XYZ file of C-alpha atoms in Angstrom:
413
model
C 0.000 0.000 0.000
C 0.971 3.522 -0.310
C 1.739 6.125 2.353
C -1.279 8.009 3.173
C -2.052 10.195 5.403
C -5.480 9.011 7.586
C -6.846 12.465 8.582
C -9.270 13.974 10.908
C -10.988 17.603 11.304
C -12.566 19.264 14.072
C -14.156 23.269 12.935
C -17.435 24.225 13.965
C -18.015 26.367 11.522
C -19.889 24.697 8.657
C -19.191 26.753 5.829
C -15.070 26.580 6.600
C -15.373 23.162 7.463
C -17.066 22.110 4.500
C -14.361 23.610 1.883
C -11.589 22.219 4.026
C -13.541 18.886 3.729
C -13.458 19.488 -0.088
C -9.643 20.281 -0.494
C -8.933 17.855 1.674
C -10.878 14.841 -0.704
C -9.037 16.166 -3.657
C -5.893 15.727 -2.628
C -4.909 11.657 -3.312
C -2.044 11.075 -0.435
C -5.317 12.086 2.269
C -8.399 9.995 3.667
C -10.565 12.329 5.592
C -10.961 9.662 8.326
C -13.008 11.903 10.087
C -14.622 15.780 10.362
C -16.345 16.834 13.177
C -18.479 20.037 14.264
C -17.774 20.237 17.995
C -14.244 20.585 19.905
C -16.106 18.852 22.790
C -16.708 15.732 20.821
C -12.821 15.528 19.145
C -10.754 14.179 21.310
C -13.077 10.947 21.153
C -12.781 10.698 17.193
C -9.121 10.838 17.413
C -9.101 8.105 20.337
C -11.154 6.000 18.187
C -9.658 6.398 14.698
C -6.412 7.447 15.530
C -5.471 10.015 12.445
C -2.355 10.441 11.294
C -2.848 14.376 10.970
C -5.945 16.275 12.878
C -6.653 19.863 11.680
C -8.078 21.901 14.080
C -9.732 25.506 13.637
C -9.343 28.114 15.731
C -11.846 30.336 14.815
C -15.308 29.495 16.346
C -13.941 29.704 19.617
C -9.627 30.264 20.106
C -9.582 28.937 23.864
C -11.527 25.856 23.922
C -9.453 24.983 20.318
C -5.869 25.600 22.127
C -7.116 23.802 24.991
C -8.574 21.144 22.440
C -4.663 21.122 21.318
C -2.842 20.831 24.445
C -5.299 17.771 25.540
C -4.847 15.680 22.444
C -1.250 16.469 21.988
C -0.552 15.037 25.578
C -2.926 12.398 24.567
C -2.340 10.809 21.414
C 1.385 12.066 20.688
C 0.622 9.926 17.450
C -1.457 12.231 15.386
C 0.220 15.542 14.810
C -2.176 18.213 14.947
C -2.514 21.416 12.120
C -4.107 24.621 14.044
C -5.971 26.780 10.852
C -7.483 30.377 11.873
C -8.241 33.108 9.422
C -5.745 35.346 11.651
C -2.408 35.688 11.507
C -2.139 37.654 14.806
C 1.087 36.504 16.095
C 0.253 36.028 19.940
C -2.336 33.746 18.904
C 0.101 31.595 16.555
C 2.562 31.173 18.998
C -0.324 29.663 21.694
C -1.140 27.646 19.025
C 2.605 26.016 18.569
C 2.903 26.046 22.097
C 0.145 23.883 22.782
C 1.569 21.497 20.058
C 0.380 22.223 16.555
C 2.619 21.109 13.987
C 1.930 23.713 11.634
C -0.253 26.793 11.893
C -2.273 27.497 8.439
C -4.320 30.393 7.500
C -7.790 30.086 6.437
C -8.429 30.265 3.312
C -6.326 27.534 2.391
C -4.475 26.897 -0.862
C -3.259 23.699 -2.121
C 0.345 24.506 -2.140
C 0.357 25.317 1.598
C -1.633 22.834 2.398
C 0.459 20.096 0.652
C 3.971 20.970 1.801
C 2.600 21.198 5.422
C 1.275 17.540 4.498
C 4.507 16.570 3.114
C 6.918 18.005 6.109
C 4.494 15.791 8.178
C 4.419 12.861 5.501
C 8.142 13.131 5.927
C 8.436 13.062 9.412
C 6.343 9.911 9.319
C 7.449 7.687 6.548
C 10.850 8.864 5.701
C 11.999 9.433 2.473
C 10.896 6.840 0.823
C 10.951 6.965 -3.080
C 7.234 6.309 -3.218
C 5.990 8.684 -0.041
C 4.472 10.903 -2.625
C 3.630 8.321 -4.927
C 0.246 9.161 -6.175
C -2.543 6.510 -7.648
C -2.512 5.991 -11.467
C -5.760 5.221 -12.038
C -6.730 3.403 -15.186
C -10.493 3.492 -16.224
C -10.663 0.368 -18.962
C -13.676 1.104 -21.697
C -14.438 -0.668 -24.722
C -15.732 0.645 -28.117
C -18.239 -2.428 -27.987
C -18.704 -5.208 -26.462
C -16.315 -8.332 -27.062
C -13.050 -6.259 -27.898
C -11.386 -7.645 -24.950
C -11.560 -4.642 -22.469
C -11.920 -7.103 -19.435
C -9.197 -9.661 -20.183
C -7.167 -5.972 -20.482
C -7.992 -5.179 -17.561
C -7.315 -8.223 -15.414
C -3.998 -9.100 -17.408
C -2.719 -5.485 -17.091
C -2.966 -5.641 -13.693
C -1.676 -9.094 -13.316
C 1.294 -7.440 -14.747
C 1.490 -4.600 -12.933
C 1.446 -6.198 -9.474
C 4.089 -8.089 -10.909
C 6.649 -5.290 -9.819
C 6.883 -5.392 -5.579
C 6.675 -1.382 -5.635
C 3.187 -2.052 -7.225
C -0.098 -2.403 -4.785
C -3.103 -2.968 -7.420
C -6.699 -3.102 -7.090
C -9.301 -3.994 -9.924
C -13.109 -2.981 -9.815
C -15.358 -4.565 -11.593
C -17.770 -1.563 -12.903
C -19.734 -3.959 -15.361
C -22.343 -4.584 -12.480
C -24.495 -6.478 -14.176
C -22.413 -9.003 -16.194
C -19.212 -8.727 -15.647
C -16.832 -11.511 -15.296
C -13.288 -9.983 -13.933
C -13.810 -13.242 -11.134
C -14.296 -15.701 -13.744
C -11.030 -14.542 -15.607
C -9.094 -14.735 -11.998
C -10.741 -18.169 -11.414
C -11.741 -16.013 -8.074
C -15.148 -16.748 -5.432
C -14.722 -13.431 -3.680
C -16.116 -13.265 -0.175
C -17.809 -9.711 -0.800
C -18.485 -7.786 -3.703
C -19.246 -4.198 -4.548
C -22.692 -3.868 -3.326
C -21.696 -5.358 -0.109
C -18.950 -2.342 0.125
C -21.571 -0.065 -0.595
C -24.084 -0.989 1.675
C -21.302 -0.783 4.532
C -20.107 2.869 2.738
C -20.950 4.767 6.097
C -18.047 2.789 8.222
C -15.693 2.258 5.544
C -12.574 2.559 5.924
C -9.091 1.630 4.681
C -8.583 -1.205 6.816
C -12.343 -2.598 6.547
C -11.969 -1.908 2.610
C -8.879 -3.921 2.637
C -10.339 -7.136 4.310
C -13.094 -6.427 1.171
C -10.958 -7.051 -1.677
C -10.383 -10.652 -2.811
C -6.334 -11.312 -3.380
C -5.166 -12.800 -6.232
C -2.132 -14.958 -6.308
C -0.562 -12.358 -8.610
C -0.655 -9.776 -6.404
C -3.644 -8.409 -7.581
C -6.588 -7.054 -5.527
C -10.046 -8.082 -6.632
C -13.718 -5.924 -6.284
C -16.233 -7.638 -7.878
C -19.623 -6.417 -9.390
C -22.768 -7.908 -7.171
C -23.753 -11.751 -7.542
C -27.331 -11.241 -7.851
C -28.875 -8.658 -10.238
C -31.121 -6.657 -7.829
C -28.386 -5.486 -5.676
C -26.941 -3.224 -8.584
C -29.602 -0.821 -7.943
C -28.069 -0.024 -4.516
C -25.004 1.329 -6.215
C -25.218 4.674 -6.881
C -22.699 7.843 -8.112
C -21.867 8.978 -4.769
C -21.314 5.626 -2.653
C -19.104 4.739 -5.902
C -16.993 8.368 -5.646
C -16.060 7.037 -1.880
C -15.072 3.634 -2.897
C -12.840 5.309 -5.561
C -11.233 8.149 -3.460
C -10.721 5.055 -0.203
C -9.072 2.701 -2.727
C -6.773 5.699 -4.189
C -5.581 6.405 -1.469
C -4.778 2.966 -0.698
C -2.965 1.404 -3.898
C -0.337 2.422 -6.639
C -2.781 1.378 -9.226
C -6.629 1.194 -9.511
C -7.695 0.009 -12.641
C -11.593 0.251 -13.185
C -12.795 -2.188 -15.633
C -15.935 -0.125 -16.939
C -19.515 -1.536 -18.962
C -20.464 -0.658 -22.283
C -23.160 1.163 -21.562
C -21.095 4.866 -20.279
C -23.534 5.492 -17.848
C -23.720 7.473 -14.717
C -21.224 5.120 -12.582
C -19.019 4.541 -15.486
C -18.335 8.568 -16.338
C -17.995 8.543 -12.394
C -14.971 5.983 -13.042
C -13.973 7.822 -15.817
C -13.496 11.513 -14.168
C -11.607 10.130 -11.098
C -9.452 8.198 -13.926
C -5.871 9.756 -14.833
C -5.938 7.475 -18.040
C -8.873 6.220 -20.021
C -7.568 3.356 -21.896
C -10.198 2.843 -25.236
C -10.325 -1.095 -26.489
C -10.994 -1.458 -30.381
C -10.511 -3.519 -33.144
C -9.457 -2.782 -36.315
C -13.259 -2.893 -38.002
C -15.601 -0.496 -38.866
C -18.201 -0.463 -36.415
C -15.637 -0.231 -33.341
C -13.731 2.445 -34.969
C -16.905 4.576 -35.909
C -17.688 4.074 -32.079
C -14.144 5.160 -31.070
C -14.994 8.003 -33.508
C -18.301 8.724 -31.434
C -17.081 8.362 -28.220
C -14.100 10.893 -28.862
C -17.022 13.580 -30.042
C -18.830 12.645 -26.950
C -15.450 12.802 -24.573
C -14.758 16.342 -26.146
C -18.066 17.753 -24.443
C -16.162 17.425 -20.930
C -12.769 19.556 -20.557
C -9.899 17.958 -20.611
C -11.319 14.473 -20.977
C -9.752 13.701 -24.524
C -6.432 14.319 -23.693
C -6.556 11.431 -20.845
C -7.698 8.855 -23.134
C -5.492 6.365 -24.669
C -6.563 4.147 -27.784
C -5.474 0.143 -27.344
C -5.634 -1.537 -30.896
C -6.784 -5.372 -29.565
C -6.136 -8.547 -31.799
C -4.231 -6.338 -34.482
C -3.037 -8.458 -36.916
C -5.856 -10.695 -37.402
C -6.190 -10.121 -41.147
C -9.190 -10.888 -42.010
C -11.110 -7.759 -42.892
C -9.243 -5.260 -40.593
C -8.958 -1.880 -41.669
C -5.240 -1.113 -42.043
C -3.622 0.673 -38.940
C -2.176 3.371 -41.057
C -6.105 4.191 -42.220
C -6.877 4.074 -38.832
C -4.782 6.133 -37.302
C -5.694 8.968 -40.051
C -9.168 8.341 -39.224
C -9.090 9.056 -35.924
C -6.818 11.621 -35.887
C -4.407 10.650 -32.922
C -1.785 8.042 -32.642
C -2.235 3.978 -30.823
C -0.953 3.794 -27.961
C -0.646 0.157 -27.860
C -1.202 -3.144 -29.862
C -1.876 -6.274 -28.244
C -1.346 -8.926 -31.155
C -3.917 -11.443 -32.030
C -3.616 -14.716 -29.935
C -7.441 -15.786 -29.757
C -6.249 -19.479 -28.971
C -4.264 -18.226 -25.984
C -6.937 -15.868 -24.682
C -9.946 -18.601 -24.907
C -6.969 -20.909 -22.412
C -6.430 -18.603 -20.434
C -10.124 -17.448 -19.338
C -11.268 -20.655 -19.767
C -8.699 -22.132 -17.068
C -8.923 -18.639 -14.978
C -5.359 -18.262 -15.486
C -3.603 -15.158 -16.231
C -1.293 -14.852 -19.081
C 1.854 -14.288 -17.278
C 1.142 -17.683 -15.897
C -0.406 -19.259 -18.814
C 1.934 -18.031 -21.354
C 4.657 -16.114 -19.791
C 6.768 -16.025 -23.074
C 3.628 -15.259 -25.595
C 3.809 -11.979 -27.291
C 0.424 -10.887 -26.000
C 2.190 -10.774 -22.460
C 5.206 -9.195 -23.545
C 2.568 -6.381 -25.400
C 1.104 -6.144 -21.473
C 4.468 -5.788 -20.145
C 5.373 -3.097 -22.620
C 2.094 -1.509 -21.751
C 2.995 -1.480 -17.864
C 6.238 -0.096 -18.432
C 5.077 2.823 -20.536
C 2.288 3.605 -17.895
C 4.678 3.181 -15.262
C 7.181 5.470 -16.820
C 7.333 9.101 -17.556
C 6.201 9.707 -20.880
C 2.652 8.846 -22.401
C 1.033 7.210 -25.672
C -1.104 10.760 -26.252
C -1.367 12.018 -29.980
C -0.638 15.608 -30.314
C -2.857 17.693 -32.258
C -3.025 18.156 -35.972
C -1.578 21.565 -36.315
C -3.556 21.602 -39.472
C -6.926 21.073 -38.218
C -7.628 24.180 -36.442
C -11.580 23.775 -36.368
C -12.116 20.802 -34.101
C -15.752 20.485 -35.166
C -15.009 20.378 -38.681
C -12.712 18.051 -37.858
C -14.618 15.531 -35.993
C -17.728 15.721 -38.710
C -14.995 14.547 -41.440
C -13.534 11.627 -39.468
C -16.841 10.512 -38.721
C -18.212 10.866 -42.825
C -14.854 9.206 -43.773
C -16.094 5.790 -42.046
C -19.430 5.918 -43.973
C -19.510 3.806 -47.304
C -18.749 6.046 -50.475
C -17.442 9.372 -48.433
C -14.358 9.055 -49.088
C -14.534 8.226 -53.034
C -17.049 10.909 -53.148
C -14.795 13.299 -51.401
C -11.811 12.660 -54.205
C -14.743 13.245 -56.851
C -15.583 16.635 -55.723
């Protein structure tokens, strides 16, 4: 697991307390373990959660907070304490220190103070570790249809990237109604994602942990619900928790997604730092790669995350070249797994992945490859076309040049 910092707050102020409470979930090396609306009623929280880091506001009421301070610092010596006031009056900072705050931050908060206060405290309680600051790639897995392979991506990816011992990796399975990430894992998890859910209120990362099926990979299993009527207890914001608990407890969370981009899946794909879009080399997955990029360009920012995964390339018969593809679409592949449909049908139908199946194949090597290059520092993103300076324009011909006849009738005119 990675170094996080559990985290309770104590401000009795609600407006303050709430846009601390909303930096504070943004940030991915925090859990909010805790907030609470009465200094009266924090020294319990921190007794019973022990936080690594409790922020404490001054502002509703200076004497009882110092006082607040003192007690817990004597207390529970492991949780260092942040004091946050909208004054800077000196006195008041130095009571503040005294009593045994950490740090002293000034309300409003920005993230670059907030952060380096976390890190000197991070520091002071990890080391300095090469992976303190790690932060959690997360990997949203979407296909242009169904069948392209997005889940046996998913689950061998991961396979492969808990490989590597610096690597903690979880996998959700966000196809709630089908899906079959257990199947491929040869898995019979304990609990699934609706049980999570219904327990979202007491979550936490040790009960989440003790959730998650273990592969003998490495790899950390969340599977969708066994029986169909508890997917309707899964909803956007129990799902945002799950998300923001397991980032702040793995390397890697990849989030294998349905085919249906609804609510829960754009959840998965906002809180993603990479959107990794399964196709073939055939027409109807590439128009829908072509419609999904249009859609994707409605939300800022959103396009640039995604990376396009060319599945089974090679298979001959029929494909549309890569070269066409690639012009169609505007932006470059950022991987090609090669066609091994013999290997693949093995290795679900055994629920063995392939770097046990078929360590040496060249599918696994294409996962490897794929690991390294998200692991590393530079990504498979296209850069623009410096000549297509109308971006509507440009999606309207891509999309015509995948309907029979465009593009002769284009040359034509």
């Amino acid at each position: 697991m990675s170094n996080v910092l559990r985290l309770a707050l104590v401000d009795p102020n609600d407006s303050s307390r709430e846009q601390l409470k909303a930096m504070l979930l943004g940030m991915d090396s925090i859990w909010l373990e805790a907030d609470c609306s009465r200094y009266e009623f924090f020294p319990d929280i921190v007794e019973q959660t022990t936080p690594d880091v409790g922020v404490v506001s001054l502002d509703s009421n200076p004497v009882s907070a110092i006082n607040l301070i003192t007690r817990i610092t004597a207390e529970c010596p492991g949780t260092a304490l942040l004091a946050a006031s909208e004054s800077s009056d000196g006195p008041q900072i130095l009571k503040a220190i005294r009593a045994g705050a950490r740090e002293f931050l000034t309300l409003p908060l920005n993230d670059q103070e907030l952060s380096e206060a976390l890190d000197r405290i991070s520091m002071a309680k990890f080391g300095g570790g090469d992976s303190r600051n790690r932060a959690c790639e997360v990997l949203a897995i979407a296909g242009a249809t169904g069948g392209v392979g997005s889940t046996s991506t998913a689950v061998n990816l991961g396979c492969v990237l808990a490989e590597e011992p610096r690597n903690s990796v979880a996998l959700v399975d966000l196809d709630i109604a089908l899906g079959d990430a257990d199947v491929f894992l040869d898995a019979i998890p304990d609990y699934t994602l609706a049980d999570v859910v219904q327990n979202i209120s007491r979550l936490d990362i040790q009960l989440l942990k003790r959730s998650l099926t273990k592969h003998s990979s490495g790899l950390y299993l969340l599977p969708r619900p066994v029986e169909l009527h508890d997917v309707a207890g899964i909803d956007a914001e129990s799902l945002r928790k799950v998300i923001g608990l397991l980032k702040a407890s793995f390397t890697h969370l990849i989030i294998d997604l349905s085919k249906t981009y609804n609510e829960l899946d754009m959840v998965a794909i906002q809180a993603a730092s990479r959107v990794m879009l399964i196709t073939q080399l055939d027409l109807p997955c590439l128009r829908n790669v072509v419609r999904l990029m249009m859609s994707f360009d409605e939300t800022e920012g959103l396009q640039d995350k995604v990376d396009i995964i060319v599945n089974r390339a090679g298979l001959d018969a029929g494909q549309i070249s890569l070269k066409k593809a690639k012009e169609t679409l505007g932006r470059d592949i950022f991987a090609l797994l090669p066609n091994d449909y013999r290997t693949m049908v093995e290795v679900r139908n055994n629920g063995v992945p392939l770097i046990t199946q078929a360590p040496k194949a060249a599918l696994t090597q294409a996962f490897r490859d794929m690991a390294t290059r998200i692991g590393g520092d530079h990504g498979g993103q296209a850069q623009p076309d410096p000549q297509e300076s109308d971006a509507g324009a440009a999606n309207e011909s891509r999309w015509k040049r995948f309907w029979p006849g465009q593009t002769k009738a284009k040359a034509k005119s």
